[in-house]
Amino acid sequence: MVNTKVTLSGITLDNPVIPASGTFGFGYEFADIYDINILGSISCKGTTKDSRFGNPTPRIAECTMGLINSVGLQNPGIDKVVSEELPKLSKVYSKPVIANISGFSIDDYAYTCEKIDSQPQVGIIEVNISCPNVHNGGMSFGTDPNTALAVTKAVKAVTTKPVYIKLSPNVTDITEIAKACEQGGADGISLINTLMGMRINLKTKKPVIANKMGGFSGPAILPVAVRMVYQVFEAVKIPIIGMGGISTAEDVIEMMLAGASAVQVGAANLVDPCACKTIIENLPAVMQKYGIDSLQDIIGGSHNG
Amino acid sequence: MNQGTYSVLSNINIAKDVYKMILGGDTSQITAPGQFINIKLDGLYLRRPISICDFDENSITIIYKVVGAGTELMSRFEAYKNLDVLVGLGNGFDISKSGDRPLLIGGGVGVPPMYYLCKALLEKGVSPTVILGFNSAEDVFYEKKFKKLGVPVYVATVDGSCGIKGFVTDVVPLVGEYSYFYTCGPLPMFKAVYKTCITSGQFSFEERMGCGFGACMGCTCKTKYGNKRICKDGPVLEKEEIIW
């Protein structure tokens, strides 16, 4: 019997598989498809201080082995998330969840974080400083070590829950940003968010996406994600939630060998609503195939010494 | 919603670039006319959403036009090919609001969902009038299929090569009184229908989708009743809620 349990900042997950923010809503709609209590945890839809419609459509573009999205943080705002969305999720999901928050100023982040801090079902707060689809916010906080540090400090000051900072791959040196977050008191790092991308329609000769550019995700970006998780693992001591193109149980193991303590599955949920379920079901057999008794033991296993 | 393996039973060309595919498999999750299916295609990442034209206990008929890589690939599928399909997506049309003489207005590849809608209304004892719009005679399909249902059918072509010359909205004044309308087609046609049709009605929208089942927020639009995901809260919206 293999052991799929992993621990994140003192919270034990039955397995490391977590649907990524923005690909699973607030989870409850997937409860109609399968028993979502099999999931390690759920990273909820990115939440901001005020409600947001997001960007104009088209927001989606097909790519080879992936897609570009420019949803733009559509969400009902923190108050409705607390009063409506999280209670709906708690009816169908009994484990601690990851609340994903975003903002347009450091005060925004702190405000939203403080409100979410009071929710007992929230086990971890994931702070998105890497959304490529909003102007004057999101990613602009995650591409400079000083602002990454400032956001981290601001949210840490208003919560006692573990804080994971979600990083953008759209930087020259991701280890600098990760180190700044660690220095600011982050309990962990989530990476990677989507890569900035773009498609152009040959018939119209115009960008496919209304917002012109968006975030590229899917299996195509797995090698980039594995590389960045590997680099960040060597740069910081805090745990990493690895994500970017994970679609199979083999991908989960690869990401953990790179240094992830748990993983998130994003784009795969959109093409296969049962993607996470299938990965979780396949994990024990794939672990056995590669002689792995406990997933906790393989974290960072690809690093020398 | 059901995710399952569906087998291509037939796939034939019925008009210029337009194909009719029949898929065999479970249809128990289809709950209303106007719903759609979402097909996984080898080598392409996102599924392709296609509206349901007709279905019975164990088969689904879809009609699609070749407009890009996905539909081009589909047009080459032969019988017995198995496909991973999500079935029974979207809200579909609400036939309870039809009144006794509804109009069904389909334009181009917006025609297919009108077919099962027409059958569902007839089953309820309501006899609709059908208006089908195409660009040209070579694009026309399903005129006879609708006529076989025993309902009045009007065809309009933009170039006048078949039926009445003009747009579907040129036909509306010719059909007499109607109680309600249901429509599916391109956006310019929708705007014309919205202006022309005086009664209440329902529009089935199209949008680029990520997932097709409400997870990604990729296809959200603003309505007077709040933000709606075309894939899950739509594709059918009521006339009164639409913001153009």
Coordinates of C-alpha atoms in Angstrom, one line a residue:
Chain A
M1 CA 0.0 0.0 0.0
V2 CA 1.6 3.2 -1.1
N3 CA 1.3 6.5 0.8
T4 CA 0.0 9.5 -1.1
K5 CA -0.2 11.8 1.9
V6 CA 1.8 15.1 1.8
T7 CA 2.0 17.9 4.3
L8 CA 1.8 21.6 3.5
S9 CA 2.6 24.0 6.4
G10 CA 1.2 21.5 9.0
I11 CA -1.9 20.6 7.0
T12 CA -1.9 17.0 5.9
L13 CA -3.4 16.3 2.4
D14 CA -4.7 12.9 1.5
N15 CA -2.9 13.4 -1.8
P16 CA -1.0 16.2 -3.4
V17 CA -3.6 16.9 -6.2
I18 CA -5.3 20.3 -6.0
P19 CA -7.4 21.9 -8.8
A20 CA -5.8 25.2 -9.6
S21 CA -7.5 28.5 -9.1
G22 CA -9.7 29.7 -12.0
T23 CA -10.2 26.2 -13.4
F24 CA -12.6 24.8 -10.8
G25 CA -14.8 27.7 -9.8
F26 CA -15.6 27.3 -6.1
G27 CA -15.7 23.6 -6.5
Y28 CA -19.3 22.9 -5.8
E29 CA -20.3 22.6 -9.5
F30 CA -17.8 19.7 -9.9
A31 CA -19.5 17.9 -7.0
D32 CA -22.2 17.0 -9.5
I33 CA -19.6 15.2 -11.6
Y34 CA -17.7 13.3 -8.9
D35 CA -17.1 13.2 -5.1
I36 CA -14.7 16.1 -4.8
N37 CA -13.7 15.0 -1.3
I38 CA -11.1 12.8 -2.9
L39 CA -9.1 15.9 -3.8
G40 CA -6.1 16.9 -1.7
S41 CA -7.5 20.4 -1.5
I42 CA -9.1 23.0 -3.8
S43 CA -7.7 26.3 -4.8
C44 CA -10.7 28.5 -5.2
K45 CA -11.5 31.0 -7.9
G46 CA -9.3 34.2 -7.5
T47 CA -11.1 36.7 -5.3
T48 CA -10.7 40.4 -5.2
K49 CA -12.0 43.2 -2.9
D50 CA -14.8 44.2 -5.3
S51 CA -16.7 42.1 -7.8
R52 CA -15.3 42.0 -11.2
F53 CA -16.8 41.1 -14.6
G54 CA -13.4 40.6 -16.1
N55 CA -12.3 41.1 -19.7
P56 CA -14.4 41.3 -22.8
T57 CA -14.9 38.1 -24.9
P58 CA -13.4 36.3 -26.7
R59 CA -11.3 35.3 -23.6
I60 CA -10.1 31.9 -24.9
A61 CA -7.8 30.9 -27.7
E62 CA -6.8 27.4 -28.7
C63 CA -3.1 26.6 -28.8
T64 CA -1.0 23.5 -29.5
M65 CA -1.2 21.5 -26.3
G66 CA -2.8 24.3 -24.4
L67 CA -4.9 27.4 -24.4
I68 CA -4.7 31.1 -23.7
N69 CA -7.2 32.7 -21.4
S70 CA -7.8 36.3 -20.5
V71 CA -10.7 35.9 -18.1
G72 CA -9.4 38.8 -16.0
L73 CA -10.3 37.7 -12.5
Q74 CA -14.1 37.5 -12.9
N75 CA -15.4 37.0 -9.4
P76 CA -18.3 38.1 -7.2
G77 CA -16.0 40.0 -4.7
I78 CA -14.8 39.0 -1.3
D79 CA -18.1 39.7 0.6
K80 CA -20.1 37.4 -1.7
V81 CA -17.4 34.8 -1.7
V82 CA -17.6 34.7 2.1
S83 CA -21.4 34.9 2.3
E84 CA -22.3 32.7 -0.6
E85 CA -19.6 30.8 -2.5
L86 CA -17.6 29.3 0.4
P87 CA -20.8 28.1 2.3
K88 CA -21.9 26.4 -0.9
L89 CA -18.5 24.7 -1.1
S90 CA -18.6 23.7 2.5
K91 CA -21.8 21.7 1.9
V92 CA -20.0 19.4 -0.5
Y93 CA -16.4 19.6 0.6
S94 CA -15.2 18.9 4.1
K95 CA -11.4 19.5 3.9
P96 CA -9.5 22.7 4.3
V97 CA -9.5 24.8 1.1
I98 CA -7.0 27.2 -0.4
A99 CA -8.4 30.7 -0.8
N100 CA -6.8 32.5 -3.8
I101 CA -6.8 36.3 -3.5
S102 CA -5.7 39.1 -5.8
G103 CA -5.6 42.8 -5.8
F104 CA -4.8 46.1 -7.4
S105 CA -3.0 47.7 -4.5
I106 CA -1.2 46.4 -1.4
D107 CA -4.2 47.7 0.7
D108 CA -6.5 45.6 -1.5
Y109 CA -4.5 42.4 -0.8
A110 CA -4.5 43.1 2.9
Y111 CA -8.2 43.9 3.0
T112 CA -9.2 40.7 1.1
C113 CA -6.8 38.6 3.1
E114 CA -8.1 39.9 6.4
K115 CA -11.7 39.1 5.4
I116 CA -10.8 35.6 4.2
D117 CA -8.7 35.0 7.4
S118 CA -11.9 34.7 9.4
Q119 CA -13.1 31.7 7.4
P120 CA -12.5 28.4 9.3
Q121 CA -12.7 26.3 6.1
V122 CA -9.8 28.1 4.6
G123 CA -6.6 26.3 5.4
I124 CA -4.1 28.2 3.2
I125 CA -4.3 31.6 1.6
E126 CA -2.8 31.8 -1.8
V127 CA -1.8 35.3 -2.9
N128 CA -1.9 35.8 -6.6
I129 CA 0.7 38.4 -7.6
S130 CA 0.9 36.9 -11.1
C131 CA -2.4 37.4 -13.0
P132 CA -1.3 38.5 -16.5
N133 CA -4.9 39.6 -17.4
V134 CA -5.4 42.7 -15.4
H135 CA -3.9 46.1 -15.7
N136 CA -2.3 48.0 -12.8
G137 CA -2.4 44.9 -10.6
G138 CA -1.9 41.2 -10.5
M139 CA 1.3 40.4 -12.3
S140 CA 2.8 43.9 -11.7
F141 CA 3.2 42.9 -8.0
G142 CA 4.9 39.7 -8.9
T143 CA 7.6 40.9 -11.4
D144 CA 9.5 43.0 -8.9
P145 CA 11.1 41.6 -5.7
N146 CA 10.4 44.8 -3.8
T147 CA 6.7 44.8 -4.4
A148 CA 6.5 41.0 -3.9
L149 CA 8.1 41.5 -0.6
A150 CA 5.7 44.4 0.3
V151 CA 2.6 42.4 -0.6
T152 CA 3.9 39.4 1.4
K153 CA 4.5 41.5 4.5
A154 CA 1.2 43.2 4.2
V155 CA -0.8 40.0 4.0
K156 CA 1.2 38.2 6.7
A157 CA 0.4 41.1 9.0
V158 CA -3.3 40.4 8.9
T159 CA -3.6 36.6 9.0
T160 CA -2.4 33.7 11.1
K161 CA -3.1 31.2 8.3
P162 CA -0.3 29.9 6.1
V163 CA 0.4 32.3 3.2
Y164 CA 1.5 31.0 -0.2
I165 CA 2.5 33.5 -2.8
K166 CA 1.7 32.6 -6.4
L167 CA 4.4 33.6 -8.8
S168 CA 4.5 34.6 -12.4
P169 CA 6.9 32.9 -14.8
N170 CA 7.0 36.1 -16.8
V171 CA 10.2 37.3 -15.1
T172 CA 13.9 37.2 -15.8
D173 CA 14.9 35.4 -12.5
I174 CA 12.1 33.7 -10.6
T175 CA 14.4 32.8 -7.7
E176 CA 14.8 36.5 -6.8
I177 CA 11.1 36.9 -6.5
A178 CA 10.7 33.7 -4.5
K179 CA 13.5 34.8 -2.1
A180 CA 11.8 38.1 -1.6
C181 CA 8.6 36.3 -0.6
E182 CA 10.4 34.1 1.8
Q183 CA 12.1 37.1 3.3
G184 CA 8.7 38.7 3.7
G185 CA 7.5 35.8 5.8
A186 CA 5.7 33.7 3.1
D187 CA 4.9 30.1 4.3
G188 CA 5.2 28.7 0.8
I189 CA 5.3 29.5 -2.9
S190 CA 2.9 28.5 -5.6
L191 CA 4.3 28.4 -9.2
I192 CA 3.8 28.9 -12.0
N193 CA 1.0 31.1 -13.1
T194 CA 0.4 31.3 -16.9
L195 CA 2.9 32.4 -19.4
M196 CA 2.0 35.6 -21.4
G197 CA 0.9 34.5 -24.9
M198 CA -1.0 35.6 -27.9
R199 CA -2.7 34.2 -31.0
I200 CA -3.6 36.0 -34.2
N201 CA -6.5 34.9 -36.4
L202 CA -5.3 34.5 -40.0
K203 CA -8.7 35.2 -41.5
T204 CA -9.4 38.4 -39.6
K205 CA -5.7 39.2 -39.2
K206 CA -6.5 40.4 -35.7
P207 CA -5.7 38.9 -32.2
V208 CA -8.0 36.1 -31.3
I209 CA -8.5 37.4 -27.8
A210 CA -10.3 40.6 -27.2
N211 CA -7.7 41.7 -24.7
K212 CA -5.0 40.8 -27.3
M213 CA -2.8 38.9 -24.9
G214 CA -3.5 36.3 -22.2
G215 CA -2.1 33.6 -20.1
F216 CA -0.9 30.4 -21.8
S217 CA -1.4 27.2 -19.9
G218 CA -1.7 23.5 -20.6
P219 CA 0.7 20.6 -21.1
A220 CA 2.9 22.7 -23.4
I221 CA 4.2 24.7 -20.4
L222 CA 5.0 21.7 -18.1
P223 CA 8.7 21.8 -18.9
V224 CA 8.9 25.5 -18.1
A225 CA 7.1 24.9 -14.8
V226 CA 9.3 21.9 -13.8
R227 CA 12.4 24.0 -14.5
M228 CA 11.1 27.0 -12.4
V229 CA 10.0 24.7 -9.5
Y230 CA 13.5 23.1 -9.6
Q231 CA 15.2 26.5 -9.5
V232 CA 13.0 27.9 -6.7
F233 CA 13.4 24.7 -4.7
E234 CA 17.2 25.4 -4.6
A235 CA 16.6 29.1 -3.7
V236 CA 14.2 28.9 -0.8
K237 CA 13.5 26.6 2.2
I238 CA 9.7 27.1 2.3
P239 CA 7.5 24.5 0.6
I240 CA 6.3 24.8 -3.1
I241 CA 3.0 24.0 -4.7
G242 CA 4.0 23.2 -8.3
M243 CA 1.7 23.8 -11.2
G244 CA 1.8 24.3 -14.9
G245 CA 0.5 21.8 -17.5
I246 CA 0.1 18.9 -15.1
S247 CA -2.3 16.4 -16.7
T248 CA -1.2 12.9 -15.5
A249 CA 0.0 11.1 -12.4
E250 CA 3.4 10.9 -14.0
D251 CA 3.4 14.7 -14.3
V252 CA 2.6 14.9 -10.6
I253 CA 5.6 12.8 -9.7
E254 CA 7.9 14.8 -12.1
M255 CA 6.8 18.0 -10.4
M256 CA 7.4 16.6 -7.0
L257 CA 10.8 15.4 -7.9
A258 CA 11.6 18.9 -9.1
G259 CA 10.7 20.2 -5.6
A260 CA 6.9 20.5 -5.2
S261 CA 5.3 19.4 -2.0
A262 CA 1.9 19.4 -3.7
V263 CA 0.7 20.2 -7.1
Q264 CA -2.2 22.0 -8.8
V265 CA -4.0 20.9 -11.9
G266 CA -5.4 23.7 -14.1
A267 CA -6.0 23.5 -17.8
A268 CA -6.6 19.8 -17.7
N269 CA -9.8 20.3 -15.7
L270 CA -11.2 22.3 -18.6
V271 CA -10.9 19.6 -21.2
D272 CA -11.6 16.7 -18.9
P273 CA -13.9 17.5 -15.9
C274 CA -12.6 14.3 -14.3
A275 CA -8.9 15.1 -14.8
C276 CA -8.1 15.4 -11.1
K277 CA -10.1 12.3 -10.2
T278 CA -8.3 10.3 -12.9
I279 CA -4.9 11.5 -11.7
I280 CA -5.7 10.6 -8.1
E281 CA -6.9 7.2 -9.1
N282 CA -3.8 6.5 -11.2
L283 CA -1.3 7.8 -8.6
P284 CA -0.8 4.5 -6.6
A285 CA -0.2 2.4 -9.7
V286 CA 2.3 4.9 -11.1
M287 CA 4.0 5.2 -7.8
Q288 CA 4.4 1.4 -7.7
K289 CA 5.7 1.4 -11.2
Y290 CA 8.5 3.8 -10.2
G291 CA 9.2 2.1 -6.8
I292 CA 7.8 5.0 -4.7
D293 CA 6.4 4.1 -1.3
S294 CA 5.6 7.6 -0.1
L295 CA 5.1 10.7 -2.1
Q296 CA 6.4 12.8 0.8
D297 CA 9.8 11.2 0.4
I298 CA 10.3 12.2 -3.2
I299 CA 9.9 15.9 -2.8
G300 CA 12.9 17.5 -4.5
G301 CA 14.3 14.0 -5.2
S302 CA 15.9 15.1 -8.5
H303 CA 18.3 17.5 -6.7
N304 CA 21.8 16.3 -6.0
G305 CA 22.7 15.7 -2.3
Chain B
M1 CA -23.9 16.3 -18.0
N2 CA -22.5 13.0 -19.1
Q3 CA -19.0 12.3 -20.2
G4 CA -18.7 9.2 -22.3
T5 CA -17.5 7.5 -25.4
Y6 CA -19.7 8.1 -28.4
S7 CA -19.4 6.2 -31.7
V8 CA -19.7 7.9 -35.1
L9 CA -22.6 6.1 -36.8
S10 CA -22.6 8.3 -39.9
N11 CA -21.1 11.6 -41.1
I12 CA -22.3 13.0 -44.4
N13 CA -22.1 16.3 -46.4
I14 CA -25.5 17.9 -46.6
A15 CA -24.8 21.4 -47.9
K16 CA -21.8 23.5 -48.9
D17 CA -19.2 22.8 -46.1
V18 CA -22.0 21.5 -43.9
Y19 CA -22.0 18.0 -42.4
K20 CA -24.5 15.9 -40.5
M21 CA -23.0 13.5 -37.9
I22 CA -24.9 10.9 -36.0
L23 CA -23.3 9.7 -32.7
G24 CA -24.3 6.6 -30.9
G25 CA -24.3 6.6 -27.1
D26 CA -26.1 7.6 -23.9
T27 CA -28.6 10.5 -24.3
S28 CA -30.2 10.4 -20.8
Q29 CA -28.5 13.7 -19.8
I30 CA -30.2 15.7 -22.5
T31 CA -32.9 17.6 -20.8
A32 CA -34.0 20.4 -23.2
P33 CA -33.9 21.4 -26.8
G34 CA -31.1 23.8 -27.6
Q35 CA -28.5 22.1 -25.4
F36 CA -25.1 21.2 -26.9
I37 CA -22.3 18.6 -26.7
N38 CA -18.6 19.2 -26.4
I39 CA -16.3 16.9 -28.4
K40 CA -12.7 16.1 -27.7
L41 CA -10.7 15.8 -30.9
D42 CA -7.3 14.1 -31.3
G43 CA -4.5 16.6 -31.6
L44 CA -6.5 19.6 -30.6
Y45 CA -6.5 20.8 -27.0
L46 CA -9.9 22.4 -26.4
R47 CA -13.2 20.5 -27.0
R48 CA -15.5 21.7 -29.8
P49 CA -19.0 22.7 -28.7
I50 CA -21.7 21.7 -31.2
S51 CA -25.5 22.2 -30.7
I52 CA -27.8 19.1 -30.7
C53 CA -30.0 19.0 -33.7
D54 CA -31.9 15.9 -32.8
F55 CA -31.6 12.8 -30.5
D56 CA -33.4 9.6 -29.6
E57 CA -32.7 7.1 -26.8
N58 CA -29.3 6.1 -28.1
S59 CA -28.2 8.5 -30.7
I60 CA -27.5 12.2 -31.2
T61 CA -27.6 14.1 -34.5
I62 CA -25.4 17.2 -34.9
I63 CA -24.9 19.5 -37.9
Y64 CA -21.8 21.5 -38.2
K65 CA -20.1 23.7 -40.7
V66 CA -16.4 23.4 -41.5
V67 CA -15.0 26.7 -40.3
G68 CA -11.6 25.8 -38.8
A69 CA -9.2 23.0 -37.9
G70 CA -11.6 21.2 -35.5
T71 CA -14.6 21.0 -37.8
E72 CA -12.3 20.2 -40.7
L73 CA -11.0 17.2 -38.7
M74 CA -14.5 16.2 -37.8
S75 CA -15.6 16.3 -41.5
R76 CA -13.2 13.4 -42.2
F77 CA -14.4 11.1 -39.4
E78 CA -15.7 7.8 -40.6
A79 CA -18.2 5.4 -39.1
Y80 CA -17.1 3.5 -36.0
K81 CA -14.7 6.2 -34.8
N82 CA -15.0 6.6 -31.0
L83 CA -15.1 10.1 -29.5
D84 CA -14.9 11.4 -25.9
V85 CA -18.0 13.7 -25.7
L86 CA -19.6 15.7 -22.9
V87 CA -23.3 15.5 -23.4
G88 CA -26.2 17.6 -22.1
L89 CA -24.5 21.0 -21.7
G90 CA -26.2 24.3 -21.3
N91 CA -29.7 25.4 -20.3
G92 CA -31.5 24.9 -23.6
F93 CA -34.8 26.5 -24.7
D94 CA -37.7 26.8 -22.3
I95 CA -40.7 25.5 -24.3
S96 CA -43.2 26.4 -21.6
K97 CA -43.2 30.0 -22.7
S98 CA -44.0 29.3 -26.4
G99 CA -47.6 30.3 -26.4
D100 CA -49.7 28.5 -29.1
R101 CA -48.1 29.9 -32.2
P102 CA -44.3 30.4 -31.8
L103 CA -41.9 31.4 -34.5
L104 CA -38.6 29.4 -34.9
I105 CA -36.0 31.4 -36.7
G106 CA -32.7 29.7 -37.7
G107 CA -29.9 31.2 -39.6
G108 CA -27.2 29.1 -41.2
V109 CA -25.7 26.7 -38.6
G110 CA -28.2 28.2 -36.2
V111 CA -30.8 26.1 -37.9
P112 CA -30.0 22.7 -36.3
P113 CA -31.2 23.3 -32.7
M114 CA -34.5 24.5 -34.2
Y115 CA -35.2 21.0 -35.4
Y116 CA -35.5 19.2 -32.0
L117 CA -37.1 22.4 -30.6
C118 CA -39.8 22.1 -33.3
K119 CA -40.3 18.4 -32.5
A120 CA -40.5 19.1 -28.8
L121 CA -43.1 21.9 -29.4
L122 CA -45.2 19.6 -31.6
E123 CA -45.1 16.9 -28.9
K124 CA -46.5 19.5 -26.5
G125 CA -49.3 20.2 -29.0
V126 CA -47.9 23.5 -30.2
S127 CA -47.5 24.1 -33.9
P128 CA -44.7 26.5 -34.7
T129 CA -43.9 28.4 -37.9
V130 CA -40.3 27.9 -39.1
I131 CA -38.2 30.5 -40.9
L132 CA -34.8 29.3 -42.2
G133 CA -32.2 31.8 -43.5
F134 CA -29.2 31.0 -45.6
N135 CA -26.8 32.9 -47.8
S136 CA -27.5 30.9 -51.0
A137 CA -29.2 27.8 -52.4
E138 CA -26.1 25.8 -52.0
D139 CA -26.1 26.4 -48.2
V140 CA -29.7 25.3 -47.6
F141 CA -30.3 22.2 -45.5
Y142 CA -33.1 20.6 -43.5
E143 CA -36.0 22.4 -45.4
K144 CA -37.6 19.1 -46.2
K145 CA -37.0 17.6 -42.8
F146 CA -38.9 20.5 -41.2
K147 CA -41.7 20.2 -43.8
K148 CA -42.0 16.5 -43.0
L149 CA -42.9 17.6 -39.4
G150 CA -46.0 19.2 -40.9
V151 CA -45.3 22.8 -40.0
P152 CA -45.2 25.9 -42.2
V153 CA -41.6 26.4 -43.4
Y154 CA -40.3 29.5 -45.0
V155 CA -36.8 29.7 -46.5
A156 CA -35.0 33.0 -47.2
T157 CA -31.7 33.3 -49.0
V158 CA -29.7 36.5 -49.2
D159 CA -29.1 36.1 -52.9
G160 CA -32.6 34.9 -53.6
S161 CA -31.4 31.6 -55.2
C162 CA -33.8 29.7 -53.0
G163 CA -37.1 30.7 -51.4
I164 CA -37.7 34.3 -50.5
K165 CA -34.9 36.8 -51.4
G166 CA -33.7 38.5 -48.3
F167 CA -33.1 37.9 -44.6
V168 CA -35.2 36.0 -42.1
T169 CA -36.5 39.3 -40.8
D170 CA -38.0 40.0 -44.3
V171 CA -40.1 36.9 -43.8
V172 CA -41.4 37.7 -40.3
P173 CA -44.1 40.2 -41.6
L174 CA -45.4 37.5 -44.0
V175 CA -46.2 34.8 -41.5
G176 CA -49.1 36.4 -39.7
E177 CA -49.5 36.6 -35.9
Y178 CA -47.2 34.8 -33.6
S179 CA -47.1 34.3 -29.9
Y180 CA -43.4 34.1 -29.1
F181 CA -40.1 33.4 -30.9
Y182 CA -37.0 31.2 -30.6
T183 CA -33.9 31.9 -32.6
C184 CA -30.4 30.8 -33.2
G185 CA -27.9 32.2 -35.8
P186 CA -25.3 34.8 -36.3
L187 CA -25.1 38.0 -34.3
P188 CA -26.2 40.5 -37.1
M189 CA -29.3 38.3 -37.6
F190 CA -30.0 38.4 -33.8
K191 CA -29.9 42.1 -33.8
A192 CA -32.3 42.3 -36.7
V193 CA -34.6 39.7 -35.1
Y194 CA -34.5 41.6 -31.8
K195 CA -35.7 44.8 -33.6
T196 CA -38.2 43.0 -35.9
C197 CA -40.0 40.6 -33.6
I198 CA -42.5 42.3 -31.3
T199 CA -43.2 39.5 -28.9
S200 CA -40.9 38.1 -26.2
G201 CA -38.5 35.4 -27.2
Q202 CA -35.3 33.4 -26.6
F203 CA -31.9 33.7 -28.3
S204 CA -29.3 30.9 -28.4
F205 CA -25.8 32.5 -28.3
E206 CA -22.5 31.3 -29.5
E207 CA -19.1 32.2 -27.8
R208 CA -15.6 30.9 -27.7
M209 CA -15.5 28.5 -24.8
G210 CA -12.8 27.0 -22.6
C211 CA -14.5 24.2 -20.8
G212 CA -18.2 24.3 -21.9
F213 CA -19.5 23.3 -18.4
G214 CA -19.1 26.5 -16.4
A215 CA -15.7 26.1 -14.8
C216 CA -13.4 28.6 -16.5
M217 CA -15.5 31.8 -17.0
G218 CA -14.2 32.0 -20.5
C219 CA -17.5 32.7 -22.2
T220 CA -19.2 35.1 -19.7
C221 CA -21.4 37.9 -20.9
K222 CA -23.2 40.7 -19.2
T223 CA -27.0 40.5 -19.0
K224 CA -29.7 42.6 -17.3
Y225 CA -30.0 39.7 -14.8
G226 CA -26.3 39.7 -14.0
N227 CA -23.2 38.0 -15.5
K228 CA -23.9 34.7 -17.3
R229 CA -21.7 32.0 -18.6
I230 CA -22.9 31.2 -22.1
C231 CA -22.0 27.6 -21.7
K232 CA -23.8 26.9 -18.4
D233 CA -26.3 29.7 -17.7
G234 CA -26.9 29.9 -21.5
P235 CA -26.5 29.4 -24.4
V236 CA -30.2 30.5 -24.4
L237 CA -30.9 34.0 -23.0
E238 CA -34.3 35.7 -22.9
K239 CA -35.0 38.8 -25.0
E240 CA -35.6 40.9 -21.9
E241 CA -32.2 40.2 -20.3
I242 CA -29.9 40.7 -23.3
I243 CA -27.5 43.6 -23.4
W244 CA -26.3 44.1 -27.0

